[in-house]
PDB file of C-alpha atoms in Angstrom:
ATOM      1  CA  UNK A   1    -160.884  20.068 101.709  1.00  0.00           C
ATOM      2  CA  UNK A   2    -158.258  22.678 102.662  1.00  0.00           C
ATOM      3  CA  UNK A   3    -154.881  21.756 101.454  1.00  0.00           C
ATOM      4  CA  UNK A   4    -153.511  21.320 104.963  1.00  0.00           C
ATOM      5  CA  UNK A   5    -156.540  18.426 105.609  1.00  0.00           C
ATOM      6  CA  UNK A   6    -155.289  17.425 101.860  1.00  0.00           C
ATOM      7  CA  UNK A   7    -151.695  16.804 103.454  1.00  0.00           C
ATOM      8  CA  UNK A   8    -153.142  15.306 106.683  1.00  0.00           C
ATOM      9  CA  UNK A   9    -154.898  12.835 104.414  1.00  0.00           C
ATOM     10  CA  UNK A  10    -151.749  12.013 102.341  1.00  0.00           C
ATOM     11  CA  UNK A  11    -149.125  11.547 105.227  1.00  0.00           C
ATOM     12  CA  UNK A  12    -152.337   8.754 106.871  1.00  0.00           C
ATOM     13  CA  UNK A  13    -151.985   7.274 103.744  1.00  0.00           C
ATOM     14  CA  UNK A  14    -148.432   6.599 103.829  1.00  0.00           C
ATOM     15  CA  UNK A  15    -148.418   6.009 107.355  1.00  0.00           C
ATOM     16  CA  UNK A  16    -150.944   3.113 106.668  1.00  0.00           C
ATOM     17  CA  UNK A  17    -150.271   1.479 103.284  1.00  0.00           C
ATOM     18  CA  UNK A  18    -146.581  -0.571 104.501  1.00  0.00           C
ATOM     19  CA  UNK A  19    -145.873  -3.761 103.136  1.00  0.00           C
ATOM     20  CA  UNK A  20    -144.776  -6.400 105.442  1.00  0.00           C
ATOM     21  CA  UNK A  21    -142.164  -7.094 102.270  1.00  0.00           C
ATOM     22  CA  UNK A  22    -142.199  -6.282  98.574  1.00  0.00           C
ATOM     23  CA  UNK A  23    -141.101  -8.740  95.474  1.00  0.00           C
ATOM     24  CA  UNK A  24    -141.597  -9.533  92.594  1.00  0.00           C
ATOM     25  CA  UNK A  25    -144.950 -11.749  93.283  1.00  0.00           C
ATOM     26  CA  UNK A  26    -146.627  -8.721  95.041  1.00  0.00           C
ATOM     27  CA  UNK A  27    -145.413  -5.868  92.457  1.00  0.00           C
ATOM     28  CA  UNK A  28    -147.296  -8.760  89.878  1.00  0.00           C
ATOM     29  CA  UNK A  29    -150.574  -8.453  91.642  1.00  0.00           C
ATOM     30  CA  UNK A  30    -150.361  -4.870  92.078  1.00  0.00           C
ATOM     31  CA  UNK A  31    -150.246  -4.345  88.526  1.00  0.00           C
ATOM     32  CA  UNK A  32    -152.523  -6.952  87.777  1.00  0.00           C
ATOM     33  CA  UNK A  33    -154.980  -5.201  89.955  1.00  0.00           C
ATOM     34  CA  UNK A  34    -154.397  -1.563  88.483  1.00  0.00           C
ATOM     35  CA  UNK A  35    -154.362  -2.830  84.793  1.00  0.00           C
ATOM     36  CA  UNK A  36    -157.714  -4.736  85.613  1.00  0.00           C
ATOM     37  CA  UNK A  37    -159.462  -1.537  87.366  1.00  0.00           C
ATOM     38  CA  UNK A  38    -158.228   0.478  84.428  1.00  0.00           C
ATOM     39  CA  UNK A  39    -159.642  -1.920  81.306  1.00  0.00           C
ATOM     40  CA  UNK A  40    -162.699  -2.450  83.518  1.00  0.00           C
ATOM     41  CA  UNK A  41    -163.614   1.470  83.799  1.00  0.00           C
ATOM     42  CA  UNK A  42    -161.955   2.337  80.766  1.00  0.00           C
ATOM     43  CA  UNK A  43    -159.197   4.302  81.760  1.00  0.00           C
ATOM     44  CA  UNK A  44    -156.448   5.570  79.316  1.00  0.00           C
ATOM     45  CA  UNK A  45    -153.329   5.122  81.807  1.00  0.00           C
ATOM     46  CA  UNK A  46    -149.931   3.972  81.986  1.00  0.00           C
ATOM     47  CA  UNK A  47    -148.897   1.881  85.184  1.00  0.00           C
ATOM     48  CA  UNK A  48    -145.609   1.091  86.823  1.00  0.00           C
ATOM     49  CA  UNK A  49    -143.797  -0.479  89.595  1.00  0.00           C
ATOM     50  CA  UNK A  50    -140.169  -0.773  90.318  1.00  0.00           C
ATOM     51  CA  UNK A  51    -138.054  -1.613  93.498  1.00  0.00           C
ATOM     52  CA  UNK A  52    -135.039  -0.099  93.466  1.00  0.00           C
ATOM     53  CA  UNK A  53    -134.808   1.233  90.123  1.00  0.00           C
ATOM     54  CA  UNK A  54    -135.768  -2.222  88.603  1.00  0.00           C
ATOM     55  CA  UNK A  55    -139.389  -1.895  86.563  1.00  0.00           C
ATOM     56  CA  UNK A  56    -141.025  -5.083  87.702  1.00  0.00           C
ATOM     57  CA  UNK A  57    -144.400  -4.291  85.686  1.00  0.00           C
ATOM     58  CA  UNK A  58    -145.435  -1.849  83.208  1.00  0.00           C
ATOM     59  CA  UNK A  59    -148.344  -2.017  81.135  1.00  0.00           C
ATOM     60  CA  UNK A  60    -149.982   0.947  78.654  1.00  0.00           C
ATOM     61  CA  UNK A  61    -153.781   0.592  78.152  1.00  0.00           C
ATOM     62  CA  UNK A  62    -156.210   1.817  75.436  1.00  0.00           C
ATOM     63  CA  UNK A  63    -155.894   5.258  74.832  1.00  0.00           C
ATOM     64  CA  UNK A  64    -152.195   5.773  76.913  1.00  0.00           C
ATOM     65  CA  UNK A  65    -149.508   7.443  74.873  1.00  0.00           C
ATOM     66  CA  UNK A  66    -145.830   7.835  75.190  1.00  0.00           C
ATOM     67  CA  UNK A  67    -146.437  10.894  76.810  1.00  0.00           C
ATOM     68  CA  UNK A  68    -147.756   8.977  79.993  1.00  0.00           C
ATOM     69  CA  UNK A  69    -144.316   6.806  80.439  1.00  0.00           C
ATOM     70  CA  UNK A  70    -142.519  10.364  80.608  1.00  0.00           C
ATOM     71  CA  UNK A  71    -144.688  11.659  83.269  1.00  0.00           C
ATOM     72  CA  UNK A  72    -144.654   8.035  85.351  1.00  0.00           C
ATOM     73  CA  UNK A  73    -140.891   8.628  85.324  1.00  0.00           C
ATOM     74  CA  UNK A  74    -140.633  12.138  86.392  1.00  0.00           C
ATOM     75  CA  UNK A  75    -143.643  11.246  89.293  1.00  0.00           C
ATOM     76  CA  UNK A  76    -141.585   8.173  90.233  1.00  0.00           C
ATOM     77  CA  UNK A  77    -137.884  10.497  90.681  1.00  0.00           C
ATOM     78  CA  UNK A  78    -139.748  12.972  93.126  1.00  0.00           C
ATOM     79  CA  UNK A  79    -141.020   9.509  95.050  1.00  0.00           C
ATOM     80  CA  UNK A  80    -137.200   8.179  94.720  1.00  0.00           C
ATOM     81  CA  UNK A  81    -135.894  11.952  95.975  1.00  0.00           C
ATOM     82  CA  UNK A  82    -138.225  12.560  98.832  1.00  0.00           C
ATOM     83  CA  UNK A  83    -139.336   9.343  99.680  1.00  0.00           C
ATOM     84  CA  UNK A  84    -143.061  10.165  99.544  1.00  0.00           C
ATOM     85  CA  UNK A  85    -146.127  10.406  97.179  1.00  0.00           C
ATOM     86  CA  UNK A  86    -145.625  12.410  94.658  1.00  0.00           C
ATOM     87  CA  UNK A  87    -148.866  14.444  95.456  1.00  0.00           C
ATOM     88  CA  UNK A  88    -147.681  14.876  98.842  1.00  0.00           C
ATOM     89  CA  UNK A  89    -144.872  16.601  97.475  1.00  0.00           C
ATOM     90  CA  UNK A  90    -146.551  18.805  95.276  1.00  0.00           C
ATOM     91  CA  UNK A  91    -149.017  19.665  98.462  1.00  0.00           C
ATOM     92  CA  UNK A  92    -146.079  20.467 100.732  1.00  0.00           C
ATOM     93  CA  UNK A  93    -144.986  23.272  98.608  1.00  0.00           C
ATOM     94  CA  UNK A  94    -148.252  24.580  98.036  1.00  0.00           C
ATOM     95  CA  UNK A  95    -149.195  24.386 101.790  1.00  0.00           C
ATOM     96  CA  UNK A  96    -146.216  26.458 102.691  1.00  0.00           C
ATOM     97  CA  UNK A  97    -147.074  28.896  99.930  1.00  0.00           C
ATOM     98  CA  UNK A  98    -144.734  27.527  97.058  1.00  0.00           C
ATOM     99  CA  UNK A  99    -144.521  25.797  93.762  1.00  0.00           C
ATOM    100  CA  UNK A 100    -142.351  22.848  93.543  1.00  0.00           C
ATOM    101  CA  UNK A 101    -141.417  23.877  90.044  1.00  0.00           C
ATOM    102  CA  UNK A 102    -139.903  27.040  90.817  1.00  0.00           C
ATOM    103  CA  UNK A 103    -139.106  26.576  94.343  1.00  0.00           C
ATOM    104  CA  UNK A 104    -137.649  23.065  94.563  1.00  0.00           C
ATOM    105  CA  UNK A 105    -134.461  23.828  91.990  1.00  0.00           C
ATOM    106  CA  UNK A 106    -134.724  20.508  90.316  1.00  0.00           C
ATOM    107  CA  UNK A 107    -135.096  20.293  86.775  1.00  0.00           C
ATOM    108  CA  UNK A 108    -138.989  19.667  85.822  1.00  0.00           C
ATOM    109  CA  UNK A 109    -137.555  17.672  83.095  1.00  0.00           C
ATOM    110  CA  UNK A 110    -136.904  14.939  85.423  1.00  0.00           C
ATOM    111  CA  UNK A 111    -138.984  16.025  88.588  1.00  0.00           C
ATOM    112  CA  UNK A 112    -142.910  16.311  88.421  1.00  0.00           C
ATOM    113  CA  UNK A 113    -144.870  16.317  92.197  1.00  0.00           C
ATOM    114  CA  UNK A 114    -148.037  15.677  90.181  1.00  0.00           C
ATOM    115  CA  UNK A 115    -150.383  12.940  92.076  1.00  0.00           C
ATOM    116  CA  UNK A 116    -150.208   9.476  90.964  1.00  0.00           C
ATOM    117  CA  UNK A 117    -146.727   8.203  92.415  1.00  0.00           C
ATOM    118  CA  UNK A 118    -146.683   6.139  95.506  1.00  0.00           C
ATOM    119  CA  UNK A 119    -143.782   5.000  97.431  1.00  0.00           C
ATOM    120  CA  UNK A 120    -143.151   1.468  98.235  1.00  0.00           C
ATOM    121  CA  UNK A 121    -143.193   1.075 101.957  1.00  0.00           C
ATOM    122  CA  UNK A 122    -141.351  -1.758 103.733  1.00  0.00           C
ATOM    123  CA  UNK A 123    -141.884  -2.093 107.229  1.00  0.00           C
ATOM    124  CA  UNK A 124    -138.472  -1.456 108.865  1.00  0.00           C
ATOM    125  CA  UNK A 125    -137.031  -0.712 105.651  1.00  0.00           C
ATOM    126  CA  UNK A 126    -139.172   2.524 104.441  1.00  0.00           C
ATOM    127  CA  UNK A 127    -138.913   3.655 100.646  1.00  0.00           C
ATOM    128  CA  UNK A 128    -138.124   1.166  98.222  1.00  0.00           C
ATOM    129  CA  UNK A 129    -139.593   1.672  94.797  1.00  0.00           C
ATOM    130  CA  UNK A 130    -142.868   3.300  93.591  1.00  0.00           C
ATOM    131  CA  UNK A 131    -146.277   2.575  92.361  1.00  0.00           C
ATOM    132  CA  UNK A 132    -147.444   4.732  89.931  1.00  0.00           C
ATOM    133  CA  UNK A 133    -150.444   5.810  87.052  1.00  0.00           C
ATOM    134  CA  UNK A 134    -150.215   8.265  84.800  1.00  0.00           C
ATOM    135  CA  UNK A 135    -153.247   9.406  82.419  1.00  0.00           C
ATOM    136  CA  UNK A 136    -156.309  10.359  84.521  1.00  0.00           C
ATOM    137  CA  UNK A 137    -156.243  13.848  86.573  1.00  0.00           C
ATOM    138  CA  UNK A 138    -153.547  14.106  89.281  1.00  0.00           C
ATOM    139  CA  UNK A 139    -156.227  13.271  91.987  1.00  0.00           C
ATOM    140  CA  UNK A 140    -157.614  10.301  90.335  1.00  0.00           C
ATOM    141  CA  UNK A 141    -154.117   8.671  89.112  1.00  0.00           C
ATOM    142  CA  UNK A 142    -153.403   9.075  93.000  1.00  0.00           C
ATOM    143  CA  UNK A 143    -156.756   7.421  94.232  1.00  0.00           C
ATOM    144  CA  UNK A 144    -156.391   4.385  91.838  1.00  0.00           C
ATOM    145  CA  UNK A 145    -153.372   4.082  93.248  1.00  0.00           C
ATOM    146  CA  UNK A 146    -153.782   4.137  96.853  1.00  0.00           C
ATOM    147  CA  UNK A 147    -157.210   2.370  96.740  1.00  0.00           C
ATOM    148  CA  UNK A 148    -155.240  -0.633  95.047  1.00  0.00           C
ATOM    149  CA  UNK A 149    -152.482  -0.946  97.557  1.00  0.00           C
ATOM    150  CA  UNK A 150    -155.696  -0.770 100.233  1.00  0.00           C
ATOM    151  CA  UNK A 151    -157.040  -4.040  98.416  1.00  0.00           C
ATOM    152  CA  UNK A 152    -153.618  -5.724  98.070  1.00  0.00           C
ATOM    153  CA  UNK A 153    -152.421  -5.334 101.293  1.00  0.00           C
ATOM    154  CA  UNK A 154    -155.878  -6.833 102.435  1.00  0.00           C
ATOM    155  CA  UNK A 155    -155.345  -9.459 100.396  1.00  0.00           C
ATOM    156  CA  UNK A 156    -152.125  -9.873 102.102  1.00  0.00           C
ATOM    157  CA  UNK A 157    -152.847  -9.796 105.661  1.00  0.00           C
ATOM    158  CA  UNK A 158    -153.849 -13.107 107.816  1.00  0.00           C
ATOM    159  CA  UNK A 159    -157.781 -13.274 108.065  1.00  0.00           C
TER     160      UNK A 159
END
C-alpha cells in the first residue's frame, strides 16, 4: 500500500467511525472491549480514553510499562492538536515528503504522530477526546483500535 492509499484508508476511517454521542457508559465498553482483545491475544499494551481532557478508562496489561502511558499521552496531544488519528498525522507529513518531528515545530516531548491514537467523533460535534493503545507496532496499536470502535459502534446502532 502506497502511503497516499495509506492516507485514503485513514481519512475513510474517520469519516466512518462517528458516534451518535460519547459518555461515560460507551468510553466503559470501549475499554472493556480493548482490555479484553488485549488479555485474550496477549498483548502487552496500555489503553486510554478521555473526553475532553478527562481519562474515563485506563488500564495497563501484562507486560505494559510506564513507558507506554508516556507515549498514549504524547499520541493523544497530536489527536487533541489536529483533531485526527495520530497515524494520519504522521502519514500526512510523510506523504508530502516530511517528518512530523522535524517539520511540525512541536516539541516531540509532548507530540508523537505514531499510530495508535484515535479521535473521538461526535456527530455534529467532531473531536472530542481520544481512544488510544500504546505497546504493539504503530500499525497494530492503530488496528486494535479502529477495529474496536467498528464493533462498538455496531453494538450501538438499531438492528
Amino acid at each position: 500500500m502506497t502511503g497516499r492509499e495509506l492516507l485514503d484508508e485513514l481519512e475513510a476511517q474517520e469519516s466512518r467511525l462517528v458516534f451518535d454521542r460519547f459518555d461515560e457508559q460507551i468510553a466503559w465498553q470501549l475499554g472493556v472491549a480493548l482490555r479484553e482483545a488485549g488479555l485474550a491475544a496477549g498483548l502487552p499494551i496500555t489503553i486510554s480514553i478521555r473526553r475532553n481532557g478527562q481519562e474515563l478508562f485506563h488500564a495497563a496489561l501484562p507486560g505494559a510499562s510506564a513507558d507506554n502511558d508516556g507515549w498514549l499521552a504524547r499520541k493523544s496531544a497530536v489527536v487533541d492538536r489536529y483533531g485526527r488519528s495520530s497515524l494520519r498525522v504522521g502519514e500526512e507529513f510523510r506523504v508530502n515528503g516530511g517528518s512530523f518531528d522535524t517539520d511540525s515545530r512541536l516539541d516531540t516531548r509532548v507530540y508523537a504522530a505514531h499510530g495508535g491514537a484515535f479521535p473521538v467523533l461526535v456527530r455534529g460535534t467532531g473531536c472530542v477526546g481520544t481512544i488510544a493503545v500504546s505497546g504493539l507496532p504503530q500499525l497494530e496499536d492503530h488496528r486494535l483500535v479502529v477495529e474496536t470502535i467498528e464493533a462498538v459502534l455496531g453494538d450501538l446502532r438499531p438492528a
